[in-house]
Structure formats: C-alpha cells, structure tokens
Amino acid sequence: QGYFAKSKSSCRLIPNIIDSTKWIALDKLKAKNKLGLPLNKKCILFGANNADTSLNKGFNFFKLLVNLLPSDRFCFLVVGNKFDLGSLGENIFCLGRLKSIDAMAEAYSAADICLVPSLSENLPYVALESILCKTPVLAFNTGGMKDIVTHKVNGYLANKFDVKDLISGVNYLVSDNFKIDIIDSLSIYNESKVIAQYYNLYEEIIQG
C-alpha cells in the first residue's frame, strides 16, 4: 500500500501505426467488375481467418444478415481462409485468403460496407484499412471498435449484439444521406504523430 501511494507511475496510451499511403480507395465500379460482383447490388464485405469456428469474430451475425437482408439488393464478399459457405446460398462471393495489400485494397474498394461483428476487439486493422479505402465499417459498439469507428461518420456502431440495430446500420450506410468522412477520424494512427508520442514519452522517462 505504501509503495503504490508513493508511486508516480502512470498509463500512457499510444496507438499502433498504419501506413495510410498503402491503403488507397480504388474506383468502386471497376473493382466490382474485376471481382465479378453484381453492379446492381450493395456489397457487404466480411473477412476473418477461421471465422466460421471462432465465436468471437461474429460469424453467426454474418449468417443472420445473409438470411435477413433481401438478396435482390445485397450480396456478400468473403475474405479469409476458405470455408464452406455453400449452404448459405448463391449470393456469396468468396475470394479466399488475400496475400497482398493491393488485393485487399481492391476488395475493400469493391464493397459498400465492411462488416466487423466481433464480440470483442482490441485494434482491428480490418476496420482501419477499410476506412482508409473509403468503405464504412459496420460493427458493434464494443471494445476497440469505438476508438476507430466514429458513429455515422466513417461507419455505424450498432448496439451490442443487437441484430435489428445491425440491420439499421446497413440501411443507414447504403442510404443516399450517408457519405463517409475520413479526413480526421484516423489521424492519430499517422506514423509521425505516433513516433512523436514515443519520443516525448522517452524524454519524460529519461528526465524524470
């Protein structure tokens, strides 16, 4: 008790870096054409490794959206190691595991929404990368998602594990009233800003 009473230790939160110069939005129509996606439907991207066996990644919520959203308006683009989605219908396009930034940027750009329905997250790079590619993120209002997604600015934060609100998020993000804004939302992950924070912290430690 005496030690902690005298301690001057503190907690400093410094984010990870993401290179925004590598994640650039491509022409959506061209990206959809190249990936063979229907141009008359809104595309929802879902990606995760071993998502179908990981409860935390929210695969069950993905399946619910596949069943609940009208198939004549929406299609789904799945990225990650391949798993069997044949039972979910023909409205799903699987790309498998993409190994390059260019391929991932193309997938983000082709999508109209990036779905990240995780039950818990720390700092999901999928969300960061998607927003930099000007594709809004649909997620639950939980964990680190709140640090990345600004509600109704660069995405939609649905109430925790609320399927109805998740669908409301889909409808909001594809409406004519929504236009993604990424100007300031991810500036804290800029390389120079993050390095400056580390430098200042080291200086404080050395001097202190």
PDB file of C-alpha atoms in Angstrom:
ATOM      1  CA  GLN A   1       0.000   0.000   0.000  1.00  0.00           C
ATOM      2  CA  GLY A   2       2.826   2.378   0.831  1.00  0.00           C
ATOM      3  CA  TYR A   3       4.555   1.643  -2.476  1.00  0.00           C
ATOM      4  CA  PHE A   4       1.515   2.471  -4.571  1.00  0.00           C
ATOM      5  CA  ALA A   5       0.795   5.577  -2.521  1.00  0.00           C
ATOM      6  CA  LYS A   6       4.248   6.950  -3.353  1.00  0.00           C
ATOM      7  CA  SER A   7       4.447   5.718  -6.916  1.00  0.00           C
ATOM      8  CA  LYS A   8       4.327   8.309  -9.696  1.00  0.00           C
ATOM      9  CA  SER A   9       3.701   5.737 -12.390  1.00  0.00           C
ATOM     10  CA  SER A  10       1.043   6.439 -14.994  1.00  0.00           C
ATOM     11  CA  CYS A  11      -0.527   4.817 -18.012  1.00  0.00           C
ATOM     12  CA  ARG A  12       0.061   6.275 -21.469  1.00  0.00           C
ATOM     13  CA  LEU A  13      -1.996   5.155 -24.439  1.00  0.00           C
ATOM     14  CA  ILE A  14      -0.104   5.244 -27.754  1.00  0.00           C
ATOM     15  CA  PRO A  15      -1.786   3.714 -30.818  1.00  0.00           C
ATOM     16  CA  ASN A  16      -0.225   1.450 -33.417  1.00  0.00           C
ATOM     17  CA  ILE A  17       0.858   2.843 -36.762  1.00  0.00           C
ATOM     18  CA  ILE A  18      -0.881   2.257 -40.074  1.00  0.00           C
ATOM     19  CA  ASP A  19       0.655   3.407 -43.336  1.00  0.00           C
ATOM     20  CA  SER A  20      -2.151   5.361 -44.968  1.00  0.00           C
ATOM     21  CA  THR A  21      -0.170   5.669 -48.204  1.00  0.00           C
ATOM     22  CA  LYS A  22      -0.618   1.939 -48.874  1.00  0.00           C
ATOM     23  CA  TRP A  23      -4.365   1.802 -48.317  1.00  0.00           C
ATOM     24  CA  ILE A  24      -5.962   3.826 -51.080  1.00  0.00           C
ATOM     25  CA  ALA A  25      -9.503   3.690 -52.407  1.00  0.00           C
ATOM     26  CA  LEU A  26      -9.918   2.410 -55.946  1.00  0.00           C
ATOM     27  CA  ASP A  27     -12.784   3.073 -58.332  1.00  0.00           C
ATOM     28  CA  LYS A  28     -15.693   1.088 -56.903  1.00  0.00           C
ATOM     29  CA  LEU A  29     -17.311   0.107 -60.201  1.00  0.00           C
ATOM     30  CA  LYS A  30     -14.001  -1.034 -61.675  1.00  0.00           C
ATOM     31  CA  ALA A  31     -13.200  -3.040 -58.526  1.00  0.00           C
ATOM     32  CA  LYS A  32     -16.625  -4.704 -58.581  1.00  0.00           C
ATOM     33  CA  ASN A  33     -16.279  -5.548 -62.254  1.00  0.00           C
ATOM     34  CA  LYS A  34     -12.837  -7.060 -61.762  1.00  0.00           C
ATOM     35  CA  LEU A  35     -14.060  -9.261 -58.897  1.00  0.00           C
ATOM     36  CA  GLY A  36     -17.191 -10.305 -60.772  1.00  0.00           C
ATOM     37  CA  LEU A  37     -19.624  -8.703 -58.332  1.00  0.00           C
ATOM     38  CA  PRO A  38     -23.122  -7.623 -59.400  1.00  0.00           C
ATOM     39  CA  LEU A  39     -23.290  -3.888 -60.027  1.00  0.00           C
ATOM     40  CA  ASN A  40     -26.966  -3.636 -59.109  1.00  0.00           C
ATOM     41  CA  LYS A  41     -26.423  -4.800 -55.519  1.00  0.00           C
ATOM     42  CA  LYS A  42     -24.793  -3.348 -52.425  1.00  0.00           C
ATOM     43  CA  CYS A  43     -21.856  -5.492 -51.372  1.00  0.00           C
ATOM     44  CA  ILE A  44     -21.052  -6.320 -47.741  1.00  0.00           C
ATOM     45  CA  LEU A  45     -17.510  -7.476 -47.043  1.00  0.00           C
ATOM     46  CA  PHE A  46     -16.793  -9.923 -44.221  1.00  0.00           C
ATOM     47  CA  GLY A  47     -13.280 -11.150 -43.548  1.00  0.00           C
ATOM     48  CA  ALA A  48     -11.512 -13.168 -40.887  1.00  0.00           C
ATOM     49  CA  ASN A  49      -9.355 -16.243 -40.638  1.00  0.00           C
ATOM     50  CA  ASN A  50     -11.159 -19.274 -39.207  1.00  0.00           C
ATOM     51  CA  ALA A  51     -14.224 -17.052 -38.785  1.00  0.00           C
ATOM     52  CA  ASP A  52     -16.660 -19.936 -39.033  1.00  0.00           C
ATOM     53  CA  THR A  53     -15.109 -21.652 -35.993  1.00  0.00           C
ATOM     54  CA  SER A  54     -14.433 -18.516 -33.957  1.00  0.00           C
ATOM     55  CA  LEU A  55     -17.367 -17.325 -31.861  1.00  0.00           C
ATOM     56  CA  ASN A  56     -15.599 -14.031 -31.175  1.00  0.00           C
ATOM     57  CA  LYS A  57     -15.494 -12.977 -34.840  1.00  0.00           C
ATOM     58  CA  GLY A  58     -19.267 -12.879 -35.007  1.00  0.00           C
ATOM     59  CA  PHE A  59     -19.777 -15.390 -37.802  1.00  0.00           C
ATOM     60  CA  ASN A  60     -23.306 -16.044 -36.515  1.00  0.00           C
ATOM     61  CA  PHE A  61     -24.203 -12.390 -37.084  1.00  0.00           C
ATOM     62  CA  PHE A  62     -22.839 -12.608 -40.617  1.00  0.00           C
ATOM     63  CA  LYS A  63     -25.094 -15.604 -41.297  1.00  0.00           C
ATOM     64  CA  LEU A  64     -28.088 -13.771 -39.852  1.00  0.00           C
ATOM     65  CA  LEU A  65     -27.528 -10.834 -42.201  1.00  0.00           C
ATOM     66  CA  VAL A  66     -27.236 -13.210 -45.157  1.00  0.00           C
ATOM     67  CA  ASN A  67     -30.639 -14.638 -44.267  1.00  0.00           C
ATOM     68  CA  LEU A  68     -32.371 -11.398 -43.282  1.00  0.00           C
ATOM     69  CA  LEU A  69     -31.235  -8.913 -45.941  1.00  0.00           C
ATOM     70  CA  PRO A  70     -33.058  -9.073 -49.313  1.00  0.00           C
ATOM     71  CA  SER A  71     -30.975 -10.991 -51.840  1.00  0.00           C
ATOM     72  CA  ASP A  72     -32.096  -8.751 -54.685  1.00  0.00           C
ATOM     73  CA  ARG A  73     -30.431  -5.727 -53.013  1.00  0.00           C
ATOM     74  CA  PHE A  74     -27.381  -7.176 -51.255  1.00  0.00           C
ATOM     75  CA  CYS A  75     -24.539  -9.581 -51.893  1.00  0.00           C
ATOM     76  CA  PHE A  76     -21.660 -10.683 -49.670  1.00  0.00           C
ATOM     77  CA  LEU A  77     -17.933 -10.761 -50.302  1.00  0.00           C
ATOM     78  CA  VAL A  78     -15.952 -13.069 -48.001  1.00  0.00           C
ATOM     79  CA  VAL A  79     -12.197 -12.816 -47.488  1.00  0.00           C
ATOM     80  CA  GLY A  80     -10.051 -15.199 -45.442  1.00  0.00           C
ATOM     81  CA  ASN A  81      -9.059 -18.823 -45.434  1.00  0.00           C
ATOM     82  CA  LYS A  82     -11.693 -20.743 -47.333  1.00  0.00           C
ATOM     83  CA  PHE A  83     -14.543 -22.438 -45.566  1.00  0.00           C
ATOM     84  CA  ASP A  84     -17.782 -23.948 -46.824  1.00  0.00           C
ATOM     85  CA  LEU A  85     -20.482 -21.315 -47.347  1.00  0.00           C
ATOM     86  CA  GLY A  86     -22.438 -23.218 -49.967  1.00  0.00           C
ATOM     87  CA  SER A  87     -25.347 -23.791 -47.625  1.00  0.00           C
ATOM     88  CA  LEU A  88     -25.896 -20.025 -47.297  1.00  0.00           C
ATOM     89  CA  GLY A  89     -26.901 -19.581 -50.917  1.00  0.00           C
ATOM     90  CA  GLU A  90     -25.524 -18.271 -54.196  1.00  0.00           C
ATOM     91  CA  ASN A  91     -25.372 -14.624 -53.156  1.00  0.00           C
ATOM     92  CA  ILE A  92     -21.924 -15.032 -51.572  1.00  0.00           C
ATOM     93  CA  PHE A  93     -18.591 -14.483 -53.332  1.00  0.00           C
ATOM     94  CA  CYS A  94     -15.509 -15.988 -51.680  1.00  0.00           C
ATOM     95  CA  LEU A  95     -12.034 -14.679 -52.500  1.00  0.00           C
ATOM     96  CA  GLY A  96     -10.113 -16.878 -50.064  1.00  0.00           C
ATOM     97  CA  ARG A  97      -7.002 -15.570 -48.350  1.00  0.00           C
ATOM     98  CA  LEU A  98      -5.567 -12.461 -49.989  1.00  0.00           C
ATOM     99  CA  LYS A  99      -1.816 -12.080 -49.550  1.00  0.00           C
ATOM    100  CA  SER A 100      -1.152  -8.589 -50.872  1.00  0.00           C
ATOM    101  CA  ILE A 101      -2.166  -5.093 -49.830  1.00  0.00           C
ATOM    102  CA  ASP A 102      -3.247  -4.330 -53.397  1.00  0.00           C
ATOM    103  CA  ALA A 103      -5.643  -7.283 -53.430  1.00  0.00           C
ATOM    104  CA  MET A 104      -7.112  -6.365 -50.054  1.00  0.00           C
ATOM    105  CA  ALA A 105      -7.475  -2.706 -51.054  1.00  0.00           C
ATOM    106  CA  GLU A 106      -9.351  -3.860 -54.143  1.00  0.00           C
ATOM    107  CA  ALA A 107     -11.725  -5.943 -52.002  1.00  0.00           C
ATOM    108  CA  TYR A 108     -12.351  -3.055 -49.596  1.00  0.00           C
ATOM    109  CA  SER A 109     -12.950  -0.708 -52.516  1.00  0.00           C
ATOM    110  CA  ALA A 110     -15.407  -3.096 -54.184  1.00  0.00           C
ATOM    111  CA  ALA A 111     -17.502  -3.322 -51.024  1.00  0.00           C
ATOM    112  CA  ASP A 112     -20.097  -0.811 -49.889  1.00  0.00           C
ATOM    113  CA  ILE A 113     -19.841  -1.883 -46.231  1.00  0.00           C
ATOM    114  CA  CYS A 114     -17.170  -3.703 -44.257  1.00  0.00           C
ATOM    115  CA  LEU A 115     -18.833  -5.866 -41.606  1.00  0.00           C
ATOM    116  CA  VAL A 116     -16.813  -6.449 -38.407  1.00  0.00           C
ATOM    117  CA  PRO A 117     -19.342  -8.024 -35.990  1.00  0.00           C
ATOM    118  CA  SER A 118     -16.793  -9.174 -33.405  1.00  0.00           C
ATOM    119  CA  LEU A 119     -17.916  -9.722 -29.827  1.00  0.00           C
ATOM    120  CA  SER A 120     -14.680  -8.146 -28.601  1.00  0.00           C
ATOM    121  CA  GLU A 121     -11.767  -6.440 -30.346  1.00  0.00           C
ATOM    122  CA  ASN A 122      -8.589  -4.562 -29.457  1.00  0.00           C
ATOM    123  CA  LEU A 123      -7.412  -2.670 -32.553  1.00  0.00           C
ATOM    124  CA  PRO A 124      -8.818  -4.419 -35.650  1.00  0.00           C
ATOM    125  CA  TYR A 125      -6.717  -3.432 -38.642  1.00  0.00           C
ATOM    126  CA  VAL A 126      -9.527  -4.602 -40.937  1.00  0.00           C
ATOM    127  CA  ALA A 127     -11.578  -1.627 -39.774  1.00  0.00           C
ATOM    128  CA  LEU A 128      -8.684   0.815 -40.169  1.00  0.00           C
ATOM    129  CA  GLU A 129      -7.796  -0.436 -43.638  1.00  0.00           C
ATOM    130  CA  SER A 130     -11.399  -0.384 -44.828  1.00  0.00           C
ATOM    131  CA  ILE A 131     -11.990   3.198 -43.720  1.00  0.00           C
ATOM    132  CA  LEU A 132      -8.779   4.344 -45.403  1.00  0.00           C
ATOM    133  CA  CYS A 133     -10.152   2.748 -48.569  1.00  0.00           C
ATOM    134  CA  LYS A 134     -13.316   4.856 -48.048  1.00  0.00           C
ATOM    135  CA  THR A 135     -15.540   1.917 -47.212  1.00  0.00           C
ATOM    136  CA  PRO A 136     -17.540   2.433 -43.991  1.00  0.00           C
ATOM    137  CA  VAL A 137     -17.397  -0.099 -41.170  1.00  0.00           C
ATOM    138  CA  LEU A 138     -20.414  -1.710 -39.536  1.00  0.00           C
ATOM    139  CA  ALA A 139     -19.616  -3.035 -36.070  1.00  0.00           C
ATOM    140  CA  PHE A 140     -20.929  -3.355 -32.543  1.00  0.00           C
ATOM    141  CA  ASN A 141     -20.286  -0.606 -30.029  1.00  0.00           C
ATOM    142  CA  THR A 142     -17.760  -2.588 -28.033  1.00  0.00           C
ATOM    143  CA  GLY A 143     -14.042  -2.739 -27.242  1.00  0.00           C
ATOM    144  CA  GLY A 144     -11.558  -1.076 -29.561  1.00  0.00           C
ATOM    145  CA  MET A 145     -14.135  -0.548 -32.295  1.00  0.00           C
ATOM    146  CA  LYS A 146     -15.143   2.667 -30.517  1.00  0.00           C
ATOM    147  CA  ASP A 147     -11.604   4.006 -30.985  1.00  0.00           C
ATOM    148  CA  ILE A 148     -11.749   3.516 -34.763  1.00  0.00           C
ATOM    149  CA  VAL A 149     -15.342   3.898 -35.875  1.00  0.00           C
ATOM    150  CA  THR A 150     -16.995   7.275 -35.379  1.00  0.00           C
ATOM    151  CA  HIS A 151     -20.727   6.611 -35.395  1.00  0.00           C
ATOM    152  CA  LYS A 152     -22.413   7.806 -38.591  1.00  0.00           C
ATOM    153  CA  VAL A 153     -19.169   9.477 -39.764  1.00  0.00           C
ATOM    154  CA  ASN A 154     -16.945   6.647 -41.014  1.00  0.00           C
ATOM    155  CA  GLY A 155     -19.256   3.804 -40.074  1.00  0.00           C
ATOM    156  CA  TYR A 156     -22.050   2.669 -37.804  1.00  0.00           C
ATOM    157  CA  LEU A 157     -21.767   1.329 -34.244  1.00  0.00           C
ATOM    158  CA  ALA A 158     -24.758  -0.886 -33.525  1.00  0.00           C
ATOM    159  CA  ASN A 159     -25.933  -1.586 -30.001  1.00  0.00           C
ATOM    160  CA  LYS A 160     -24.103  -4.577 -28.565  1.00  0.00           C
ATOM    161  CA  PHE A 161     -25.195  -7.775 -30.285  1.00  0.00           C
ATOM    162  CA  ASP A 162     -28.476  -6.224 -31.441  1.00  0.00           C
ATOM    163  CA  VAL A 163     -29.343  -7.729 -34.829  1.00  0.00           C
ATOM    164  CA  LYS A 164     -32.110  -5.215 -35.513  1.00  0.00           C
ATOM    165  CA  ASP A 165     -29.717  -2.320 -34.971  1.00  0.00           C
ATOM    166  CA  LEU A 166     -27.125  -4.073 -37.137  1.00  0.00           C
ATOM    167  CA  ILE A 167     -29.667  -4.084 -39.964  1.00  0.00           C
ATOM    168  CA  SER A 168     -30.452  -0.432 -39.228  1.00  0.00           C
ATOM    169  CA  GLY A 169     -26.738   0.216 -39.677  1.00  0.00           C
ATOM    170  CA  VAL A 170     -26.743  -1.495 -43.066  1.00  0.00           C
ATOM    171  CA  ASN A 171     -29.657   0.621 -44.253  1.00  0.00           C
ATOM    172  CA  TYR A 172     -28.074   3.816 -42.945  1.00  0.00           C
ATOM    173  CA  LEU A 173     -24.694   3.202 -44.579  1.00  0.00           C
ATOM    174  CA  VAL A 174     -26.187   2.456 -48.008  1.00  0.00           C
ATOM    175  CA  SER A 175     -28.634   5.376 -47.913  1.00  0.00           C
ATOM    176  CA  ASP A 176     -28.176   8.431 -50.109  1.00  0.00           C
ATOM    177  CA  ASN A 177     -27.829  10.588 -46.974  1.00  0.00           C
ATOM    178  CA  PHE A 178     -24.574   8.944 -45.877  1.00  0.00           C
ATOM    179  CA  LYS A 179     -21.167   9.912 -47.193  1.00  0.00           C
ATOM    180  CA  ILE A 180     -18.055   8.661 -45.442  1.00  0.00           C
ATOM    181  CA  ASP A 181     -15.694  11.194 -43.867  1.00  0.00           C
ATOM    182  CA  ILE A 182     -12.142  10.003 -43.183  1.00  0.00           C
ATOM    183  CA  ILE A 183     -10.290  13.325 -43.047  1.00  0.00           C
ATOM    184  CA  ASP A 184      -9.603  13.428 -39.293  1.00  0.00           C
ATOM    185  CA  SER A 185     -11.001  10.169 -37.966  1.00  0.00           C
ATOM    186  CA  LEU A 186      -7.775   8.152 -38.300  1.00  0.00           C
ATOM    187  CA  SER A 187      -5.170  10.893 -37.956  1.00  0.00           C
ATOM    188  CA  ILE A 188      -3.980   9.569 -34.576  1.00  0.00           C
ATOM    189  CA  TYR A 189      -2.538   6.496 -36.345  1.00  0.00           C
ATOM    190  CA  ASN A 190      -0.279   8.644 -38.536  1.00  0.00           C
ATOM    191  CA  GLU A 191       3.346   7.495 -38.357  1.00  0.00           C
ATOM    192  CA  SER A 192       4.863  10.878 -37.482  1.00  0.00           C
ATOM    193  CA  LYS A 193       2.302  11.516 -34.744  1.00  0.00           C
ATOM    194  CA  VAL A 194       2.817   8.102 -33.145  1.00  0.00           C
ATOM    195  CA  ILE A 195       6.623   8.381 -33.261  1.00  0.00           C
ATOM    196  CA  ALA A 196       6.411  11.832 -31.663  1.00  0.00           C
ATOM    197  CA  GLN A 197       4.399  10.380 -28.785  1.00  0.00           C
ATOM    198  CA  TYR A 198       7.019   7.687 -28.180  1.00  0.00           C
ATOM    199  CA  TYR A 199       9.802  10.276 -28.349  1.00  0.00           C
ATOM    200  CA  ASN A 200       8.067  12.513 -25.824  1.00  0.00           C
ATOM    201  CA  LEU A 201       7.446   9.578 -23.503  1.00  0.00           C
ATOM    202  CA  TYR A 202      11.117   8.518 -23.623  1.00  0.00           C
ATOM    203  CA  GLU A 203      12.173  12.094 -22.887  1.00  0.00           C
ATOM    204  CA  GLU A 204       9.888  12.245 -19.864  1.00  0.00           C
ATOM    205  CA  ILE A 205      11.234   8.932 -18.540  1.00  0.00           C
ATOM    206  CA  ILE A 206      14.870   9.968 -19.037  1.00  0.00           C
ATOM    207  CA  GLN A 207      14.379  13.354 -17.411  1.00  0.00           C
ATOM    208  CA  GLY A 208      12.206  12.012 -14.644  1.00  0.00           C
TER     209      GLY A 208
END
